[in-house]
Structures are given as C-alpha cells and as structure tokens.
Coordinates of C-alpha atoms in Angstrom, one line a residue:
Chain A
M1 CA 89.7 109.3 86.7
E2 CA 89.3 108.5 90.4
A3 CA 91.5 105.5 89.9
L4 CA 94.4 107.8 89.2
F5 CA 94.4 109.7 92.5
F6 CA 92.2 107.7 94.9
N7 CA 95.0 105.6 96.2
V8 CA 97.1 108.6 97.2
N9 CA 95.0 109.1 100.3
T10 CA 92.7 106.1 100.6
G11 CA 94.4 103.1 98.9
Y12 CA 95.8 101.7 102.1
L13 CA 92.7 102.0 104.1
E14 CA 90.6 100.5 101.3
G15 CA 93.0 97.5 101.3
I16 CA 92.6 97.2 105.0
V17 CA 88.8 97.3 104.9
R18 CA 88.8 94.7 102.2
G19 CA 91.0 92.6 104.4
Y20 CA 88.5 93.0 107.3
K21 CA 85.7 92.1 104.9
A22 CA 87.5 88.8 104.1
G23 CA 87.0 87.9 107.8
I24 CA 83.2 88.1 107.6
L25 CA 81.7 84.7 108.5
T26 CA 80.9 82.4 105.6
Q27 CA 78.0 80.0 105.1
N28 CA 80.2 77.1 106.3
Q29 CA 81.2 78.9 109.5
Y30 CA 77.5 79.7 110.2
A31 CA 76.7 76.0 109.6
S32 CA 79.2 74.9 112.2
L33 CA 78.0 77.6 114.6
T34 CA 74.5 76.5 114.4
Q35 CA 75.6 72.9 115.2
C36 CA 76.8 74.0 118.7
E37 CA 75.1 72.4 121.7
T38 CA 76.2 74.9 124.3
I39 CA 77.6 78.4 124.5
E40 CA 81.0 76.9 125.4
D41 CA 81.0 75.1 122.0
F42 CA 79.9 78.3 120.4
R43 CA 82.9 80.1 121.8
M44 CA 85.2 77.4 120.6
Q45 CA 83.8 77.7 117.1
L46 CA 84.1 81.4 117.0
S47 CA 87.7 81.4 118.1
S48 CA 88.6 79.7 114.9
T49 CA 87.1 82.5 112.9
D50 CA 88.2 86.1 112.5
Y51 CA 86.9 86.9 115.9
G52 CA 89.7 85.0 117.5
N53 CA 89.9 84.8 121.3
F54 CA 87.7 87.7 122.0
L55 CA 85.7 85.8 124.6
A56 CA 88.7 84.0 126.2
N57 CA 88.8 86.1 129.4
E58 CA 85.1 86.1 130.1
P59 CA 84.0 84.3 133.2
L60 CA 81.5 81.5 132.6
P61 CA 78.6 81.4 132.0
I62 CA 78.8 83.8 129.1
S63 CA 75.6 85.7 128.5
T64 CA 74.5 86.6 125.0
S65 CA 74.7 90.3 125.7
T66 CA 78.4 89.8 126.6
I67 CA 78.9 88.2 123.2
N68 CA 77.1 91.1 121.6
D69 CA 79.1 93.7 123.5
K70 CA 82.5 92.1 122.8
A71 CA 81.8 91.6 119.1
T72 CA 80.6 95.2 118.8
Q73 CA 83.8 96.3 120.6
I74 CA 85.8 94.6 117.9
L75 CA 83.8 96.4 115.2
V76 CA 84.3 99.7 117.0
D77 CA 88.0 99.2 117.3
Q78 CA 88.2 98.5 113.6
F79 CA 86.2 101.6 112.8
N80 CA 88.3 103.8 115.0
H81 CA 91.4 102.4 113.4
L82 CA 90.0 103.4 110.0
R83 CA 88.8 106.8 111.3
N84 CA 92.1 107.7 112.9
N85 CA 94.1 106.9 109.7
S86 CA 91.8 108.6 107.3
V87 CA 92.1 112.0 105.7
E88 CA 89.5 114.3 104.0
P89 CA 87.1 113.6 102.5
L90 CA 87.0 110.0 103.9
S91 CA 87.2 111.2 107.5
T92 CA 84.1 113.3 107.0
F93 CA 82.4 110.3 105.3
L94 CA 83.2 108.2 108.3
D95 CA 82.0 110.9 110.7
Y96 CA 78.7 111.0 108.8
M97 CA 78.4 107.3 109.5
T98 CA 78.6 107.9 113.3
Y99 CA 75.8 110.5 113.1
A100 CA 73.2 107.7 112.6
Y101 CA 74.3 106.1 115.9
M102 CA 74.3 109.4 117.6
I103 CA 70.7 109.9 116.6
D104 CA 69.8 106.5 118.0
N105 CA 71.7 107.3 121.3
V106 CA 70.0 110.7 121.7
I107 CA 66.6 109.1 121.2
L108 CA 67.4 106.2 123.5
L109 CA 68.5 108.6 126.2
I110 CA 65.5 110.9 126.0
T111 CA 63.0 108.1 125.8
G112 CA 64.7 106.5 128.8
T113 CA 64.6 109.7 130.8
L114 CA 60.9 110.1 130.0
H115 CA 60.3 106.7 131.5
E116 CA 62.6 107.4 134.4
R117 CA 65.1 104.8 133.8
D118 CA 68.5 104.8 135.5
T119 CA 70.9 107.1 133.7
H120 CA 74.0 104.9 134.0
E121 CA 72.2 101.9 132.7
L122 CA 71.0 103.9 129.7
L123 CA 74.5 105.2 129.0
E124 CA 75.8 101.7 129.0
R125 CA 73.2 100.7 126.4
C126 CA 74.2 103.4 124.0
H127 CA 76.0 102.4 120.9
P128 CA 79.8 103.1 121.3
L129 CA 80.1 104.5 117.8
G130 CA 77.6 107.2 118.6
V131 CA 79.1 108.4 121.8
F132 CA 79.7 112.2 122.2
D133 CA 81.0 114.2 125.2
T134 CA 77.9 115.9 126.3
M135 CA 75.7 112.8 126.1
P136 CA 75.1 112.4 129.9
A137 CA 73.6 115.9 130.0
L138 CA 70.8 114.7 127.7
C139 CA 69.2 113.0 130.7
V140 CA 68.2 116.3 132.4
A141 CA 66.4 117.9 129.5
T142 CA 62.7 118.1 129.8
N143 CA 61.7 119.8 126.5
V144 CA 63.1 120.1 123.0
E145 CA 64.2 123.7 123.3
E146 CA 66.2 122.9 126.4
L147 CA 67.6 119.8 124.8
Y148 CA 68.8 121.7 121.9
Q149 CA 70.2 124.7 123.7
S150 CA 72.0 122.8 126.4
V151 CA 73.3 119.8 124.7
L152 CA 72.9 119.3 121.0
V153 CA 74.0 122.7 119.8
E154 CA 77.6 121.6 120.3
T155 CA 77.2 118.3 118.4
P156 CA 77.2 117.7 114.6
L157 CA 73.5 116.9 115.0
A158 CA 72.6 120.5 115.6
P159 CA 71.6 121.4 112.0
Y160 CA 69.4 118.4 111.8
F161 CA 67.5 119.5 114.9
R162 CA 66.3 122.8 113.3
D163 CA 63.2 121.2 112.0
C164 CA 62.2 119.6 115.4
L165 CA 62.2 122.7 117.5
S166 CA 58.5 123.3 117.0
A167 CA 57.7 120.2 118.9
S168 CA 57.6 121.5 122.5
D169 CA 56.8 118.6 124.8
L170 CA 58.6 115.4 125.1
D171 CA 56.2 112.5 124.9
D172 CA 56.3 109.2 123.1
L173 CA 54.8 110.4 119.9
N174 CA 56.9 113.5 119.8
I175 CA 60.1 111.5 120.4
E176 CA 59.2 109.3 117.5
I177 CA 58.6 112.4 115.3
I178 CA 61.9 113.8 116.4
R179 CA 63.7 110.6 115.6
N180 CA 62.3 110.4 112.1
T181 CA 62.8 114.1 111.4
L182 CA 66.4 113.8 112.5
Y183 CA 67.0 110.7 110.4
K184 CA 65.4 112.3 107.4
A185 CA 67.6 115.4 107.7
Y186 CA 70.6 113.1 108.3
L187 CA 70.0 110.9 105.3
E188 CA 69.5 113.9 103.0
D189 CA 72.6 115.5 104.3
F190 CA 74.7 112.4 103.9
H191 CA 73.3 111.8 100.4
A192 CA 74.2 115.4 99.4
F193 CA 77.7 114.8 100.8
C194 CA 78.2 111.6 98.9
L195 CA 77.0 113.3 95.7
S196 CA 79.6 116.1 96.3
V197 CA 82.3 113.4 96.5
G198 CA 81.2 112.3 93.1
G199 CA 82.4 109.4 90.9
P200 CA 81.6 105.8 91.9
T201 CA 81.2 106.8 95.6
A202 CA 78.2 108.9 94.7
D203 CA 76.9 106.1 92.4
R204 CA 77.1 103.3 95.0
M205 CA 76.2 105.3 98.1
S206 CA 73.2 106.9 96.6
R207 CA 71.8 103.5 95.8
I208 CA 72.3 102.4 99.4
L209 CA 71.0 105.6 100.9
Q210 CA 68.0 105.7 98.6
F211 CA 67.0 102.3 99.7
E212 CA 67.5 103.3 103.3
A213 CA 65.2 106.3 102.7
D214 CA 62.5 104.2 101.0
R215 CA 62.7 101.7 103.8
R216 CA 62.1 104.4 106.3
T217 CA 59.3 105.9 104.3
I218 CA 57.5 102.5 104.1
N219 CA 58.1 101.8 107.8
I220 CA 56.8 105.2 108.9
T221 CA 53.7 104.7 106.8
I222 CA 52.9 101.2 108.0
N223 CA 53.7 102.1 111.7
S224 CA 51.5 105.2 111.5
F225 CA 48.3 103.3 110.8
G226 CA 46.1 103.4 113.8
T227 CA 48.1 106.1 115.6
E228 CA 47.2 109.7 116.1
L229 CA 49.8 110.9 113.6
S230 CA 48.1 112.9 110.9
K231 CA 48.7 112.4 107.2
E232 CA 50.3 115.9 106.8
Q233 CA 52.7 115.2 109.7
R234 CA 53.5 111.8 108.2
A235 CA 54.3 113.2 104.8
R236 CA 56.7 115.6 106.4
L237 CA 58.8 112.8 107.8
Y238 CA 59.5 111.1 104.5
P239 CA 63.1 111.6 103.2
V240 CA 63.1 113.3 99.8
I241 CA 65.9 111.2 98.3
G242 CA 64.5 107.7 97.9
R243 CA 63.5 105.9 94.7
L244 CA 59.9 106.4 95.8
F245 CA 60.3 110.1 95.8
P246 CA 58.4 112.1 94.7
D247 CA 55.4 110.2 93.2
G248 CA 55.6 107.3 95.6
N249 CA 55.9 109.5 98.6
N250 CA 52.8 111.5 97.6
A251 CA 50.9 108.3 97.1
L252 CA 52.1 106.8 100.4
A253 CA 51.1 110.0 102.2
K254 CA 47.5 109.3 101.2
A255 CA 47.6 105.6 102.0
D256 CA 45.2 104.2 104.6
D257 CA 46.1 100.6 105.0
P258 CA 49.0 98.2 104.3
E259 CA 47.4 97.0 101.1
Q260 CA 47.7 100.5 99.5
V261 CA 51.3 100.7 100.6
K262 CA 52.0 97.4 98.8
L263 CA 50.2 98.7 95.7
V264 CA 52.2 101.9 95.6
C265 CA 55.6 100.3 96.1
E266 CA 55.0 97.7 93.5
N267 CA 53.9 100.2 91.0
M268 CA 56.7 102.7 91.6
V269 CA 59.7 100.4 92.0
P270 CA 59.8 97.0 90.4
E271 CA 62.6 95.8 92.7
Y272 CA 60.3 96.2 95.7
R273 CA 57.7 93.9 94.3
G274 CA 58.9 90.8 96.0
F275 CA 58.9 92.4 99.5
F276 CA 55.2 92.2 100.1
D277 CA 54.4 88.8 98.5
T278 CA 55.7 86.5 101.1
S279 CA 54.1 88.5 103.9
S280 CA 50.7 88.4 102.4
S281 CA 50.7 84.7 101.6
R282 CA 52.0 83.8 105.0
S283 CA 49.6 86.0 106.9
N284 CA 46.6 84.8 104.9
G285 CA 47.5 81.2 105.5
T286 CA 48.4 81.1 109.2
A287 CA 46.9 83.9 111.2
T288 CA 43.3 85.2 110.9
D289 CA 43.6 87.6 113.9
E290 CA 44.2 91.1 112.6
L291 CA 46.9 92.0 115.1
A292 CA 48.9 88.8 114.5
T293 CA 48.5 89.4 110.7
S294 CA 50.0 92.8 110.9
A295 CA 52.8 91.6 113.2
A296 CA 53.7 88.8 110.8
Y297 CA 53.4 91.2 107.9
A298 CA 55.8 93.7 109.5
A299 CA 58.3 90.9 110.5
A300 CA 58.4 89.4 107.0
L301 CA 58.7 92.9 105.5
E302 CA 61.6 93.7 107.8
N303 CA 63.3 90.4 106.8
N304 CA 63.0 91.3 103.2
F305 CA 64.4 94.7 103.8
F306 CA 67.4 93.2 105.5
Q307 CA 68.0 90.8 102.7
M308 CA 67.9 93.7 100.2
E309 CA 70.2 95.8 102.4
V310 CA 72.7 93.0 102.7
N311 CA 72.7 92.5 98.9
L312 CA 73.2 96.2 98.2
N313 CA 76.1 96.3 100.7
K314 CA 77.7 93.2 99.2
E315 CA 77.6 94.9 95.8
S316 CA 79.7 97.8 97.1
F317 CA 82.7 95.5 97.2
L318 CA 82.5 94.9 93.4
Q319 CA 83.8 98.3 92.7
Q320 CA 87.1 99.7 93.7
F321 CA 88.3 103.3 94.3
Q322 CA 85.3 104.5 96.2
Y323 CA 84.1 105.0 99.8
S324 CA 81.0 102.9 100.0
V325 CA 83.1 99.8 101.0
F326 CA 83.7 101.5 104.4
Y327 CA 80.0 102.0 104.9
S328 CA 79.1 98.6 103.7
Y329 CA 81.6 96.8 105.8
I330 CA 80.3 98.4 109.0
K331 CA 76.7 97.6 108.0
L332 CA 77.5 94.0 107.1
K333 CA 79.5 93.5 110.3
E334 CA 76.7 94.9 112.3
H335 CA 74.4 92.5 110.6
E336 CA 76.7 89.6 111.3
I337 CA 76.9 90.6 115.0
R338 CA 73.1 90.5 115.0
S339 CA 73.2 87.0 113.5
I340 CA 75.7 85.8 116.0
G341 CA 73.6 87.2 118.8
W342 CA 70.6 85.4 117.4
I343 CA 72.3 82.1 117.2
A344 CA 73.8 82.5 120.7
E345 CA 70.3 83.3 122.0
C346 CA 68.8 80.3 120.3
I347 CA 71.5 78.0 121.8
A348 CA 71.0 79.5 125.2
Q349 CA 67.3 79.1 125.2
N350 CA 67.4 75.8 123.4
A351 CA 65.2 77.1 120.6
R352 CA 66.7 74.9 117.9
D353 CA 63.8 75.2 115.4
R354 CA 64.4 78.9 114.9
I355 CA 68.2 78.9 114.9
N356 CA 68.4 79.3 111.1
D357 CA 66.2 82.4 111.0
F358 CA 69.2 84.7 110.2
I359 CA 70.5 86.1 106.9
P360 CA 73.9 84.8 106.1
I361 CA 76.1 87.3 104.2
F362 CA 78.5 85.2 102.1
Chain B
M1 CA 88.2 120.3 86.6
G2 CA 89.4 123.8 87.8
Y3 CA 93.0 123.1 87.1
L4 CA 92.2 121.7 83.7
A5 CA 90.2 124.8 82.8
Y6 CA 92.9 127.2 84.0
S7 CA 95.7 125.3 82.2
V8 CA 93.8 125.4 78.9
A9 CA 92.3 128.8 79.1
G10 CA 95.5 130.6 80.3
P11 CA 97.8 129.6 77.5
T12 CA 95.0 130.0 74.9
S13 CA 94.3 133.6 75.9
V14 CA 98.0 134.5 76.0
A15 CA 98.5 133.0 72.6
G16 CA 95.4 134.8 71.3
I17 CA 96.6 138.1 72.5
V18 CA 100.1 137.7 71.1
G19 CA 98.7 136.5 67.8
L20 CA 96.3 139.4 67.5
Y21 CA 99.0 141.9 68.4
L22 CA 101.3 140.5 65.7
L23 CA 98.5 140.4 63.2
L24 CA 97.1 143.9 63.9
T25 CA 100.6 145.6 64.0
G26 CA 101.3 144.2 60.6
S27 CA 104.0 141.8 61.6
G28 CA 101.9 138.6 61.2
E29 CA 104.6 137.0 59.1
S30 CA 106.9 136.7 62.1
F31 CA 104.7 133.8 63.2
N32 CA 106.5 131.3 61.0
V33 CA 106.5 127.6 61.9
G34 CA 108.9 126.7 59.1
R35 CA 111.5 129.2 60.1
F36 CA 111.3 128.1 63.8
L37 CA 111.9 124.5 62.8
E38 CA 114.8 125.5 60.6
E39 CA 116.5 127.8 63.1
S40 CA 116.1 125.8 66.3
S41 CA 119.1 123.6 66.9
P42 CA 118.8 119.9 66.3
Y43 CA 120.5 119.5 69.6
L44 CA 117.5 121.1 71.3
W45 CA 115.2 118.6 69.7
A46 CA 117.4 115.6 70.5
M47 CA 117.9 116.5 74.1
T48 CA 114.3 117.4 74.7
G49 CA 113.4 114.0 73.2
I50 CA 115.7 112.1 75.5
G51 CA 114.5 114.1 78.5
L52 CA 110.8 113.4 77.7
C53 CA 111.6 109.8 77.1
I54 CA 113.1 109.0 80.5
G55 CA 111.0 111.6 82.4
L56 CA 107.6 110.4 81.2
S57 CA 108.6 106.8 81.6
V58 CA 109.6 107.3 85.2
L59 CA 106.5 109.3 85.9
G60 CA 104.4 106.3 84.5
A61 CA 106.4 103.8 86.6
A62 CA 106.2 105.9 89.8
W63 CA 102.5 106.5 89.3
G64 CA 101.9 102.8 88.8
I65 CA 103.9 101.8 91.8
F66 CA 102.1 104.2 94.2
V67 CA 98.7 103.1 93.0
T68 CA 99.5 99.4 93.3
G69 CA 101.7 99.8 96.3
A70 CA 99.1 101.5 98.5
S71 CA 96.7 98.7 97.7
I72 CA 99.3 95.9 98.3
L73 CA 100.2 97.5 101.7
G74 CA 96.6 97.8 102.8
G75 CA 95.6 94.3 101.5
G76 CA 98.7 92.8 102.9
V77 CA 97.7 93.8 106.5
R78 CA 95.2 90.9 106.6
A79 CA 96.7 88.7 103.9
P80 CA 100.5 89.0 104.2
R81 CA 101.0 86.3 101.5
I82 CA 100.2 88.8 98.7
R83 CA 103.1 91.1 99.3
T84 CA 105.9 89.2 97.5
K85 CA 103.6 88.1 94.6
N86 CA 102.4 91.5 93.9
L87 CA 105.8 93.2 93.9
I88 CA 106.0 92.2 90.3
R89 CA 103.4 94.8 89.3
C90 CA 106.0 97.5 89.1
A91 CA 109.2 96.4 87.5
G92 CA 110.7 96.6 84.0
K93 CA 113.4 94.0 83.5
V94 CA 111.1 91.6 81.7
Y95 CA 113.5 89.3 80.0
S96 CA 116.1 88.7 82.7
M97 CA 113.6 88.4 85.4
V98 CA 111.1 85.9 84.1
P99 CA 111.6 83.5 87.0
I100 CA 111.2 86.3 89.5
L101 CA 108.3 87.8 87.6
I102 CA 106.1 84.9 88.3
K103 CA 106.6 85.5 92.0
Y104 CA 106.8 89.2 92.3
N105 CA 104.4 90.6 89.8
S106 CA 102.8 94.0 90.2
I107 CA 105.7 96.2 91.3
I108 CA 108.0 94.7 88.8
F109 CA 105.6 95.3 85.9
C110 CA 105.6 99.0 86.7
E111 CA 109.3 99.1 87.3
V112 CA 109.8 97.6 83.8
V113 CA 108.3 100.6 82.3
A114 CA 110.9 102.9 83.8
I115 CA 113.6 100.5 82.5
Y116 CA 112.2 100.8 79.0
G117 CA 112.6 104.5 79.3
V118 CA 116.2 104.1 80.5
I119 CA 117.1 101.7 77.6
M120 CA 115.7 104.1 75.0
S121 CA 117.3 107.1 76.5
I122 CA 120.7 105.3 76.4
V123 CA 120.1 104.4 72.7
F124 CA 119.0 107.9 71.9
S125 CA 121.9 109.6 73.7
S126 CA 124.5 107.5 71.9
K127 CA 123.5 109.4 68.7
V128 CA 124.4 112.8 70.2
V129 CA 127.9 113.9 69.5
S130 CA 129.3 117.4 69.7
I131 CA 130.2 119.0 66.4
P132 CA 130.9 122.7 65.5
E133 CA 127.9 124.9 65.0
T134 CA 128.7 125.8 61.5
E135 CA 128.4 122.2 60.4
L136 CA 125.3 121.5 62.4
Y137 CA 122.5 122.6 60.1
T138 CA 122.5 119.7 57.5
A139 CA 119.6 117.6 56.4
S140 CA 120.9 114.5 58.2
N141 CA 121.3 116.4 61.5
Y142 CA 117.8 117.8 61.2
Y143 CA 116.5 114.3 60.7
T144 CA 118.4 113.0 63.7
G145 CA 117.1 115.8 66.0
F146 CA 113.5 115.5 65.0
S147 CA 113.5 111.7 65.1
L148 CA 115.0 111.6 68.6
F149 CA 112.4 114.2 69.7
W150 CA 109.4 112.4 68.4
G151 CA 110.8 109.0 69.2
G152 CA 111.4 110.1 72.8
L153 CA 107.9 111.5 73.0
T154 CA 106.4 108.3 71.7
V155 CA 108.3 106.1 74.1
G156 CA 107.6 108.4 77.0
T157 CA 103.9 108.8 76.5
C158 CA 103.4 105.0 75.9
N159 CA 105.3 104.2 79.0
L160 CA 103.3 106.8 81.1
L161 CA 100.0 105.4 80.0
C162 CA 101.3 101.8 80.4
G163 CA 102.5 102.5 83.9
V164 CA 99.2 103.9 84.9
A165 CA 97.3 101.0 83.4
V166 CA 99.5 98.4 85.1
G167 CA 99.2 100.3 88.3
I168 CA 95.4 100.4 88.4
A169 CA 95.1 96.8 87.1
G170 CA 97.7 95.8 89.7
S171 CA 95.9 97.5 92.5
T172 CA 92.7 95.7 91.7
A173 CA 94.7 92.4 91.2
A174 CA 96.3 92.8 94.6
I175 CA 93.0 93.3 96.3
G176 CA 91.4 90.4 94.4
D177 CA 94.3 88.2 95.2
A178 CA 94.0 89.1 98.9
A179 CA 90.3 88.1 98.9
D180 CA 90.7 84.9 96.9
P181 CA 94.2 83.3 96.2
T182 CA 92.9 81.3 93.2
L183 CA 92.4 84.5 91.2
F184 CA 96.1 85.4 91.1
V185 CA 97.1 83.7 87.9
K186 CA 93.9 84.8 86.1
I187 CA 94.3 88.4 87.0
L188 CA 98.0 88.3 86.2
I189 CA 97.2 87.8 82.6
I190 CA 95.3 91.0 82.4
E191 CA 98.2 92.8 84.0
V192 CA 100.6 91.2 81.4
F193 CA 98.5 92.7 78.6
A194 CA 98.7 96.1 80.2
S195 CA 102.4 95.9 80.6
I196 CA 103.0 94.8 77.0
M197 CA 101.7 98.2 75.8
G198 CA 104.9 99.8 77.0
L199 CA 106.8 97.4 74.8
F200 CA 104.9 98.6 71.7
G201 CA 106.2 102.1 72.4
L202 CA 109.7 100.8 72.8
I203 CA 109.6 99.0 69.5
V204 CA 108.2 102.0 67.6
G205 CA 110.8 104.3 69.3
L206 CA 113.6 102.0 68.2
L207 CA 112.3 102.0 64.6
V208 CA 111.9 105.7 64.5
S209 CA 115.3 106.4 65.8
G210 CA 117.0 103.5 64.0
K211 CA 117.3 105.3 60.7
A212 CA 118.8 108.4 62.2
Q213 CA 122.5 108.9 61.9
T214 CA 124.8 110.0 64.6
F215 CA 125.3 113.8 64.5
E216 CA 128.1 114.4 62.0
G217 CA 130.0 117.3 60.5
L218 CA 130.6 118.0 56.8

C-alpha cells in the first residue's frame, strides 16, 4: 500500500538519495586510490569520482584531517539538502538521525571539559550534523544536574537524559555511563518511531537498529571486563530492542569473560556466529600476551561489526518506498569517508602494507 | 485505516437503520431492486457508465504519472539521461507512438491508459441519442443503458489499476535505470506487461458495448 502514496511526499527525495548513492566509491576506484604514491596523486584520483574538486582550493600540503573535514562537509551539505526538502514524517526521521551525533558531541564536550581542553578546539572537533545552538554552554557545566538544567533541557535530547540524572558527579566512568544510557534511550526511541511509521520502513530500520543495539550490548559487556562497573549497572545499559533481547541480554549481564560473551552470542543469534571466530584464531596464533590478545580480539570484532553494518545498509537499497535508504546512505557515506581517511593516512605515513585494511562498500 | 473504517461503517449503519425502519413499519416491500432497475432511466445508466469510464481512467493515469514522475525527477537529478527514456511510462497512444515509445517509456505508458478511457468514452457516447421519454422504456434501450454502465465500469476499473501498476513499476524502473543503464530494456518488459492489462479492459469493454444498439424510439 505504501507504494500508492509514498511518492507524494518522498518520491523526489528518494530519487535524489539513490542518485547520491550511485556516487559511492566502487571497488575499482578504491583500487586506483590505493595505487597513489602521494597525497597529490590521491587528490587527482578523487577528483575523477563523485567528490569532484572538493580539495582544489586547499593549500599544499594537504593534511589527512583536511580531507576528512572536507569530505564530511560534502556529506553534511547533502544531508541538509535532504532535510530542508523533507516533510513529515521523513523530516522527523532525519532529525532522529542527527540525535546520535548530538549525543557524541555532548559527550565529547563534557569529557573535554573534564580534562580541561580548550573549548574552541573541542567545538571544532564536534560533528557538524550534531551541532545545536546551546552547545558551547556545555563546557561550563560541572555536574549532571546543572548540565541538564542549563543546556540540555532545550534540546531534543532532554527526554533521554531523564535516566542519567541520578549520576551526580562527572568523572570518566560516569560519562561513559551517561553516554551509554543516552544511546540506549535514543535507540529505543528511534526504533519506536520507525515502528510507528510502519510498512517496509519499520521492517528495514528495525533490522538495522536491532543490530546496532546488539553491537552496543556486546561492546559494553566486553569493555566492562576489568572495570569497576557492576553487573547490575551494566545490565541497565543494554538497549531492550536487539535480537539478543531478552534472553541474550540476561545471559550477557552475567558474563565474566569474553569467552562467555562469544558463547551467548553464538547460541542466541546464528548470524553472529562468524564474528568471534576470526578473532579467536588470530589471537591464539600470534599474541600470547593477554593485553595484546584482548586488543586484537576487540579490533577483529569491530571489523566484523563494520562488515555486517555495511551489508545491512546495502540491503536497504533493495527496497523502494521506505525511509531506511536515507539512514543507510548517510551511514555508508560516513563509512566511505573513514576508508578514504585511512587510505590517505597510509599514503601520508608510507604504510603501504596496511593500506588495504578498509571495508569497500560496492 | 481510519478512513476505510469510517467509509465502510458509516454507509452500513445508515443502510441498516433505513432497512430496519422500512421492515418494522411494515413497508419492507418498498425495498425492491427490480422496480428500481425498471424505473430508472437508461440514460442514467449510460451516462454514469461513460463518466466512470473516463473518470477512473484519468484517475489511474494521473496516479501513475505522479508516482513515476516523482521518482524520475529525483533520479534525474544525478542521472539526467533517464528523463526522456522514462517519459514513456505514462502515455497511452500505443500504436501510433511505437517509435517514440522506445525512447520515452514510463510517462507514456501511463498516459496511454487515459487515452484508452477517452476512446471508450467516445465509442460509448456515440450510442446515446435523444428520444422522447414515452418511447424510452424498451428492452433494447434497457440493454444499451446497462451495457454502457457496466462496460464503462469495466474499462474504468481496469485502467485505474493498470495506471497504478504501471506507475509503481515505472517508478522502480526509473530508479533502477538511474543506477544501472543496462537494466533499462529488461525492466521495460515488466512495464509493458503492466500496461497491457489496460488493453484487456478496453477489449472487454468494446465487446460488452458492441452488441448494444443506439437508443431508438418505437
């Protein structure tokens, strides 16, 4: 049924976003990018892609952070174009997407303030999609109550903050708890919104968001080993929408080491089975030191998560008349910018052997 | 869902109340379908049929054009080459436009649907001639009235659904074509299948109304 009326409000924007998606770098383009000897060559190669001459006016030498910033700026422009042309409920959907960046920015600012970094420098590092008016005021807050009352009550994040108000002091552990609580509330809220839109949007988006929730659950569990976070606190940070919920979440809340996490995930969700295999074989073979093992484990796991996320987002484009293409495009593009940044960094530092350690999209 | 529920429940309850009133006041016999069919003018049936025929056809074509048009416009922003090709998806002049069809598909396929409606309405309205009321109620005239009504409804409904089908298929085709030009011919075939369904309605409509005489006096 959605095919009958979807195009009234959103057909044009969907066409545009699919056009944008056609500009995502392909395997061949990545291959020629990785052949570049210098950043100069790299810029030449990029100018023949959808990025065009976005680096043309930059003074030499171009730093990798400039490349990142400029590429992100292109993404932000595209997003704003979509956002400004959208109507309900797509506009709300796009707003929801910015909340994730807002959460990151808020956390970045309060962490930075805690460590007494320069405010301007921090504001520059914030993601442009998550900028809101009262952001600079975040730097003066010293406890959660103040943070909420003075700044966040005006932002869309206010409802998510309700669960964090009990944490009184801002220290590293509490900030991490706040971040995860916010993200949990955000994911659940976004998921509920997507379900209320219904149809294929709900279908596709809930798959993506459920994976995102599971990923956070697993990451929280693994990162909490060896910290002072209690098991009850940890269980409260798990989003309640993932495919691991509820049985897997309960089991993860009781887990004591990565091996148990692996066991739980593999039993609960067959798709997650492959995630832990590569990491275990690699860590057993190369590193005996426990710290190095867990680092390699986490890196491999993260890589597998990315792979899965890219796949899920690619699948969004197989279905028409739904909103998840907007979400997926932004996610894929972000991913691509990360890959470009990685290649540029490898070229700049002459680390040829690791240049292919990115995940191509198409 | 709300609109659907209201539009079903409203008329049903009104009909129920009226029916019960008639039944309980002892005048249940005044609900008489046969008498209604006999007493209503054949002109009423014929004209309603013609109106439904062209109205539903245009509704189908318009629906198809807006569904496919929005996607062509959006997809055309980054892939301008699709705009002329996909125009075809909306039009109706299949036979005279075969050469153009290959180039301008989506919009034209939809437009064709409206043209089917126009053709059938012209055929139908040629059967309507003014005659004195006293000579109107004959078997032949009843037949003409009913066949034009149901023929028109057949053509109109077929064209409505055909237009929507072409529109949705065309919208997907436009987006597929924008992403990968080699898909164009392959997807076009699916669109042709969708647009042929309107032709079925046209044929049946012609057969139904073909046996009807022009309205005639005694």
